[in-house]
Tab-separated table of C-alpha atoms in Angstrom:
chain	number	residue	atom	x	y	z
A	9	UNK	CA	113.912	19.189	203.421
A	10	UNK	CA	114.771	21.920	205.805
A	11	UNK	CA	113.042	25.275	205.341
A	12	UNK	CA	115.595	28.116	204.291
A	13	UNK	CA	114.700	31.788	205.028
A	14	UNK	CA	116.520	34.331	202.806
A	15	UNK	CA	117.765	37.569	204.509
A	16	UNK	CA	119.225	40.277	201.442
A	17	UNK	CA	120.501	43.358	203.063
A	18	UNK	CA	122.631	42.404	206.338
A	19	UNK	CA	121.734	45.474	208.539
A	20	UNK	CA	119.861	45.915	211.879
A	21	UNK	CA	116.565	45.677	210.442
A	22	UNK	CA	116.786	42.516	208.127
A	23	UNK	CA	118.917	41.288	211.359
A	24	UNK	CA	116.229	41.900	213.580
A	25	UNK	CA	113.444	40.465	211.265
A	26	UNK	CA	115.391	37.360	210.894
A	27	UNK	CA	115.606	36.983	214.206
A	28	UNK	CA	111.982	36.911	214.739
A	29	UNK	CA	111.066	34.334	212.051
A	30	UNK	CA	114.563	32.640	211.640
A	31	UNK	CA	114.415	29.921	214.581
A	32	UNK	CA	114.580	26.461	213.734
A	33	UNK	CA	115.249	27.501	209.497
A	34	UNK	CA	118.708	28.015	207.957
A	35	UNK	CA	119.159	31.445	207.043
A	36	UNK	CA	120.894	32.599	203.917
A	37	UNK	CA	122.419	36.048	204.851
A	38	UNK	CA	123.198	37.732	201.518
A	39	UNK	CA	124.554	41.597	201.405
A	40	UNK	CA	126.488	43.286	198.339
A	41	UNK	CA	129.794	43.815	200.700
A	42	UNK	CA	131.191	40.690	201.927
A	43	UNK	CA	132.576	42.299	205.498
A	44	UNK	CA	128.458	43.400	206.017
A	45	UNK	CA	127.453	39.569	205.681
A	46	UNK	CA	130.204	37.797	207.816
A	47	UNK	CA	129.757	40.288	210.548
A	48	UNK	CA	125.831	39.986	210.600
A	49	UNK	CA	126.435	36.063	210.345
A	50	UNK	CA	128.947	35.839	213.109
A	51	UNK	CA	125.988	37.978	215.328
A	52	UNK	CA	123.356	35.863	214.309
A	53	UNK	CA	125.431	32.401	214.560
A	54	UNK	CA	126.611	32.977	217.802
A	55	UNK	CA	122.758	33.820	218.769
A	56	UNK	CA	121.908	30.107	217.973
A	57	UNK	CA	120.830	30.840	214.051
A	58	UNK	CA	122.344	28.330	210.634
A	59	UNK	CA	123.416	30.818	208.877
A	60	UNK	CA	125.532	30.515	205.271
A	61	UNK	CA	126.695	33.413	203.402
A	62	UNK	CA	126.239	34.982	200.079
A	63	UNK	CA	127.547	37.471	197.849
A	64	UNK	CA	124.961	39.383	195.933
A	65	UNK	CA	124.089	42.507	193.814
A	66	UNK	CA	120.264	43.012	193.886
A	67	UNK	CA	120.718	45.847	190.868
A	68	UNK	CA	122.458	42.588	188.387
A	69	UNK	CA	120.098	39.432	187.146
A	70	UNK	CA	122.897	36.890	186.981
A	71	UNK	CA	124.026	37.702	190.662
A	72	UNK	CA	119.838	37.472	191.920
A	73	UNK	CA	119.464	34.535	190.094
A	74	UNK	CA	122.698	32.918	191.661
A	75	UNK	CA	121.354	33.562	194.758
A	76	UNK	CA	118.411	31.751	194.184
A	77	UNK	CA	119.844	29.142	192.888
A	78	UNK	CA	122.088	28.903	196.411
A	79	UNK	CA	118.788	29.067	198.220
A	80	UNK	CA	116.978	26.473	196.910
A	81	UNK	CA	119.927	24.163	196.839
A	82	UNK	CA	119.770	24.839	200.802
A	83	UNK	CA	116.199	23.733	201.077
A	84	UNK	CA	112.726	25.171	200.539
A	85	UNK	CA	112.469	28.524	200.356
A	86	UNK	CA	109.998	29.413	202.811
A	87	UNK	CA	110.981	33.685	203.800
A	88	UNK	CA	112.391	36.242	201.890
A	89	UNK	CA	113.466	39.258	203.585
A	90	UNK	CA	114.474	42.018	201.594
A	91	UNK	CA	116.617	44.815	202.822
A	92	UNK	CA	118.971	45.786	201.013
A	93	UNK	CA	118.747	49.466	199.738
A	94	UNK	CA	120.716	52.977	199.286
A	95	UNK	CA	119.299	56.054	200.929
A	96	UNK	CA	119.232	59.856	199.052
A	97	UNK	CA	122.305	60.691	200.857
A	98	UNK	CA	124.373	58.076	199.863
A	99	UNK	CA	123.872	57.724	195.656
A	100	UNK	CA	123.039	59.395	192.450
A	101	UNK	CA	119.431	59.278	191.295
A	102	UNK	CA	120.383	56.605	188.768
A	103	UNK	CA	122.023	54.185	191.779
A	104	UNK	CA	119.016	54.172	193.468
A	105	UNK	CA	116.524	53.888	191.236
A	106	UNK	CA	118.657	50.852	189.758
A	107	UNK	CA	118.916	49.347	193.265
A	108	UNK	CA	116.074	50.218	194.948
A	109	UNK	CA	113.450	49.940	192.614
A	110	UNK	CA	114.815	47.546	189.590
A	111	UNK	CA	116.503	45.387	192.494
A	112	UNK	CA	113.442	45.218	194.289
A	113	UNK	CA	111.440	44.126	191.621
A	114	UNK	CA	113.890	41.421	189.980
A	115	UNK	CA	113.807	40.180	193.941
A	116	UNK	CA	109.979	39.844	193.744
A	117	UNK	CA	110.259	38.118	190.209
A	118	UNK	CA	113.108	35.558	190.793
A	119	UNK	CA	111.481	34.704	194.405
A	120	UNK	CA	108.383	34.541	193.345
A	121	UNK	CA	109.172	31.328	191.466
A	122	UNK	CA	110.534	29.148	193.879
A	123	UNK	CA	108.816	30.513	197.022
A	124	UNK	CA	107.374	27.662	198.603
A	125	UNK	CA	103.741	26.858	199.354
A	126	UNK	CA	103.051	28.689	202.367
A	127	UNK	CA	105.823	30.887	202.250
A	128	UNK	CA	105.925	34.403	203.094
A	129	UNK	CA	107.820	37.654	202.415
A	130	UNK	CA	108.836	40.864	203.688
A	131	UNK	CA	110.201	43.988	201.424
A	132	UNK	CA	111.393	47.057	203.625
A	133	UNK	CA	110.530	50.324	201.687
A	134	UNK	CA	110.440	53.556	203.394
A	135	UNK	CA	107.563	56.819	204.914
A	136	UNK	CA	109.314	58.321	201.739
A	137	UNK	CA	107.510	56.826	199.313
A	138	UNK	CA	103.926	58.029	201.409
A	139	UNK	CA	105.320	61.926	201.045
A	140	UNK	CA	105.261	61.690	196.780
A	141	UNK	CA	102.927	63.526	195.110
A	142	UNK	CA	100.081	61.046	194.076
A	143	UNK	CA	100.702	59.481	190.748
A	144	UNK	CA	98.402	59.174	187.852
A	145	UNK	CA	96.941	55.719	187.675
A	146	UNK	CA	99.008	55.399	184.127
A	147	UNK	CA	102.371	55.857	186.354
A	148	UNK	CA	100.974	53.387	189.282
A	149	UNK	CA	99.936	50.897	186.667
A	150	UNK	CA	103.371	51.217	184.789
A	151	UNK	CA	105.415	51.137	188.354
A	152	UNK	CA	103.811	47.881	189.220
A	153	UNK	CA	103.767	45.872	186.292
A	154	UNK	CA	105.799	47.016	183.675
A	155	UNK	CA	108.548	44.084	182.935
A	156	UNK	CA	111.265	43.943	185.333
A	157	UNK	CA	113.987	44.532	182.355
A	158	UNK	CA	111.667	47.426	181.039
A	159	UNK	CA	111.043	48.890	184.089
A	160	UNK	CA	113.793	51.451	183.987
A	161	UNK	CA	113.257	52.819	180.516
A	162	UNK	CA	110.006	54.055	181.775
A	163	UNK	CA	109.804	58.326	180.743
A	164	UNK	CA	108.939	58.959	183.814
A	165	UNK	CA	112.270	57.274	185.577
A	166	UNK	CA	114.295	59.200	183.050
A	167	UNK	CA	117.041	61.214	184.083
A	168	UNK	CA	115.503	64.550	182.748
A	169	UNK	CA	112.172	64.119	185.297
A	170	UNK	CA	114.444	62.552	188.267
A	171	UNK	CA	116.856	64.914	188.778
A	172	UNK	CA	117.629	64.769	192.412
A	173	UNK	CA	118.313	61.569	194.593
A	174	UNK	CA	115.324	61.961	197.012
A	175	UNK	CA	113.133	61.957	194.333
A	176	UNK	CA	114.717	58.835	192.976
A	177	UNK	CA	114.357	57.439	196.406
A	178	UNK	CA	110.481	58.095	196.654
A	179	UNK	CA	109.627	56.975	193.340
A	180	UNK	CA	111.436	53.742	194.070
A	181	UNK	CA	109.666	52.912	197.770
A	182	UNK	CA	106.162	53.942	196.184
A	183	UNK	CA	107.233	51.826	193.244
A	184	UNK	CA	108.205	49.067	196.017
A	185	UNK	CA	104.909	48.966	197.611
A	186	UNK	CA	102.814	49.104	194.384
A	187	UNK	CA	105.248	46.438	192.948
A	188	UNK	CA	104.150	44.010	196.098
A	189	UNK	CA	100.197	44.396	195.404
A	190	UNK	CA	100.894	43.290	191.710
A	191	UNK	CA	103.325	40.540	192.442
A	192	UNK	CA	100.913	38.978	195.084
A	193	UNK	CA	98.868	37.530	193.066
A	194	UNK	CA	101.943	35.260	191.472
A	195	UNK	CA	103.066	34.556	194.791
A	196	UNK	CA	99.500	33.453	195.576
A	197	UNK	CA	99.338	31.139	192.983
A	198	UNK	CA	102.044	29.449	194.898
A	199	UNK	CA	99.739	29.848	198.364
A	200	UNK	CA	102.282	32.629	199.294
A	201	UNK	CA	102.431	35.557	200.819
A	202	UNK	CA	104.093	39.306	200.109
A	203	UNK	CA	104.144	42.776	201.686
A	204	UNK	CA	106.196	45.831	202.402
A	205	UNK	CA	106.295	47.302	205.354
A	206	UNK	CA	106.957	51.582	205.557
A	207	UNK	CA	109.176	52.264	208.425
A	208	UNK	CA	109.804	55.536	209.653
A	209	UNK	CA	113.599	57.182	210.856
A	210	UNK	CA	114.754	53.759	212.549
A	211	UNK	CA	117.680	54.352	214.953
A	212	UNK	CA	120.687	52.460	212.634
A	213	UNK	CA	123.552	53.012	211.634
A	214	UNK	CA	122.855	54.426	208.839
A	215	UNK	CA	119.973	56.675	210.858
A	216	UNK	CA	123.049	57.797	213.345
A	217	UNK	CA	124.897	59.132	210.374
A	218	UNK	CA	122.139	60.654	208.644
A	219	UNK	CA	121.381	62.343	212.225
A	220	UNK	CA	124.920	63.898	211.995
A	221	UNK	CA	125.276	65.080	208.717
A	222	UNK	CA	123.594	67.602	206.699
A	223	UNK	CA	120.129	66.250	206.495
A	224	UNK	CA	120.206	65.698	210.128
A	225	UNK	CA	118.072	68.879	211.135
A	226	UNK	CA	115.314	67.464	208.790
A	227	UNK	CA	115.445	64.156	210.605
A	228	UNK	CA	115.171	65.915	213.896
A	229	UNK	CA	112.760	67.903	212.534
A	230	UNK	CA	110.388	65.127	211.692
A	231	UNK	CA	111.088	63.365	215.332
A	232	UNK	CA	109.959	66.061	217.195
A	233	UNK	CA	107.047	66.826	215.251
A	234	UNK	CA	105.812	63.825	215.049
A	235	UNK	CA	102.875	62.312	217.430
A	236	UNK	CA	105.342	59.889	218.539
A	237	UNK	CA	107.972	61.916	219.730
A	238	UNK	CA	110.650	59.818	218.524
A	239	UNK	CA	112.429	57.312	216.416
A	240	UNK	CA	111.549	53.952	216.291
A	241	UNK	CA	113.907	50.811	216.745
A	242	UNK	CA	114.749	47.842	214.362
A	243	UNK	CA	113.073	45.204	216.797
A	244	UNK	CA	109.631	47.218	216.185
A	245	UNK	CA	109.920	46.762	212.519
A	246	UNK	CA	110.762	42.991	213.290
A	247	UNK	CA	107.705	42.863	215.279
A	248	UNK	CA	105.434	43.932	212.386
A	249	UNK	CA	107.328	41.930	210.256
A	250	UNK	CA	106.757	39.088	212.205
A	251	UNK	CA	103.407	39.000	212.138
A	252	UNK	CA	102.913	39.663	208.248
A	253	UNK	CA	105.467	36.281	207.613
A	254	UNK	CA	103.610	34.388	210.071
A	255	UNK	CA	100.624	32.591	210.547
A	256	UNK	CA	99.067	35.456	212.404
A	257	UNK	CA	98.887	37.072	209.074
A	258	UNK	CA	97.902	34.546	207.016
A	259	UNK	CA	95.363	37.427	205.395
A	260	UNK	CA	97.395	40.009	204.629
A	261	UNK	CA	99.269	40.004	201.425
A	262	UNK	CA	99.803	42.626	198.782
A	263	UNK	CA	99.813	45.345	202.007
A	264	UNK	CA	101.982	48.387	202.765
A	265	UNK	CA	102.300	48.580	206.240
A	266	UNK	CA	103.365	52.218	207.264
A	267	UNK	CA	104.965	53.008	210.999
A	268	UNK	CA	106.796	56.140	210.686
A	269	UNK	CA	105.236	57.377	214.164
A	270	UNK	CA	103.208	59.372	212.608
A	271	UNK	CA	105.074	61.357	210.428
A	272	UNK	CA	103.760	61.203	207.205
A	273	UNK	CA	100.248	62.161	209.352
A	274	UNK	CA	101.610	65.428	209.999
A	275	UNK	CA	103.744	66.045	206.890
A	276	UNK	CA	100.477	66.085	205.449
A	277	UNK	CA	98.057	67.457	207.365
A	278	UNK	CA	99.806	69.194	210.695
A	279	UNK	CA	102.560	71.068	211.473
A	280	UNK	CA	105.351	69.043	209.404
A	281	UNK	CA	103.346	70.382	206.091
A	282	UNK	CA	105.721	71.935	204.048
């Protein structure tokens, strides 16, 4: 049976992950807007990689669960790389805390159950999610384990304490890491293995636009005041990633892995403090 690895979110950093761990595996590329995932699979395919394409929207079960059902028709499912997200600048609070943090979550569940023994798993969240407050261990606790189908209703998610996208976006990529610690031990029951990984401003894209627009002085802000002195690039993040799917890191699960270059170090104690 030939080992599939499952790539949700077709931009440059699920693209550069999957080119790390994807050799030799068939990769199911799946992305919400069809154009995203036959471009990506045209780049990839004509790098050497299997690739088929799906259709899917992370925020709807029946559309998750199709896609699982496509994966494990292709094989065993041996990676899961998820990537697929909306950024503060580009939805209401309610978007992204429906995509970002109840998609997330239904990923974790649905892959969880047909991840195969050995497997591994990547979930991208975000240095945004390292700048929240702290959380009482009541809110952690309901974050991480509240039932997928509940987890919205939570008061604190409501739309009278999340008033502002950002917000919504740092609840959700806190909520994505804490999400990973509880769901590794179901994935470990399966002799799998699942962690996020924290990236800083990565030069996409999406980054370029955010550069240009009107939260760009903030990202330019955080570049130069970080110890770094600069953005980082999607093949870094595939790096990391790499070595949490592989063997290498056959001891880390239920780990947030932060590279932001530092920025979260002095957003909270140096001269990026608000």
């Amino acid at each position: 049976m030939q080992k599939v690895i499952v790539l949700i979110g077709a931009g440059s950093i699920g693209q550069a992950i999957a080119r790390r761990v994807g050799a030799g595996k068939h990769v199911l590329l799946a992305d919400l807007r069809k154009e995203n995932v036959e471009a990506a699979a045209k780049t990839l395919s004509e790098a050497g990689f299997e690739v088929t394409t799906e259709v899917v929207d992370v925020s709807c079960r029946p559309s998750v669960e199709a896609l699982v059902a496509r994966a494990t028709a292709l094989g065993a499912v041996h990676g899961v790389i998820h990537a697929a997200g909306v950024s503060p600048s580009q939805a209401s609070p309610e978007t992204i805390l429906k995509i970002d943090l109840y998609g997330t979550a239904l990923i974790l569940e649905e892959f969880g159950k047909v991840i195969a023994e050995g497997g591994s798993g990547v979930v991208i969240a975000s240095q945004s999610g390292h700048r929240l407050p702290p959380l009482t261990t009541e809110q952690s606790k309901a974050l991480a384990t509240t039932p997928v189908e509940k987890l919205l209703e939570l008061p604190m998610l409501q739309p009278d304490q999340v008033k502002d996208p950002l917000h919504a976006y740092q609840l959700s990529k806190r909520g994505n890491s804490l999400r990973v610690m509880f769901e590794a031990e179901s994935w470990g029951k399966r002799s799998a293995r699942i962690n996020t990984i924290s990236p800083g401003i990565i030069i996409t894209p999406l980054a370029k636009d955010e550069l240009s627009g009107p939260r760009g002085s903030g990202y330019r802000r955080m570049i130069d005041g970080c110890p770094a002195k600069r953005a980082g690039t999607p093949d870094e993040v595939g790096n990391v990633a790499a070595l949490l799917m592989g063997p290498e890191g056959g001891f880390i699960t239920g780990s947030d892995f932060l590279m932001d270059g530092g920025v979260t170090a002095s957003y909270w104690f140096s001269e990026l403090a608000p």
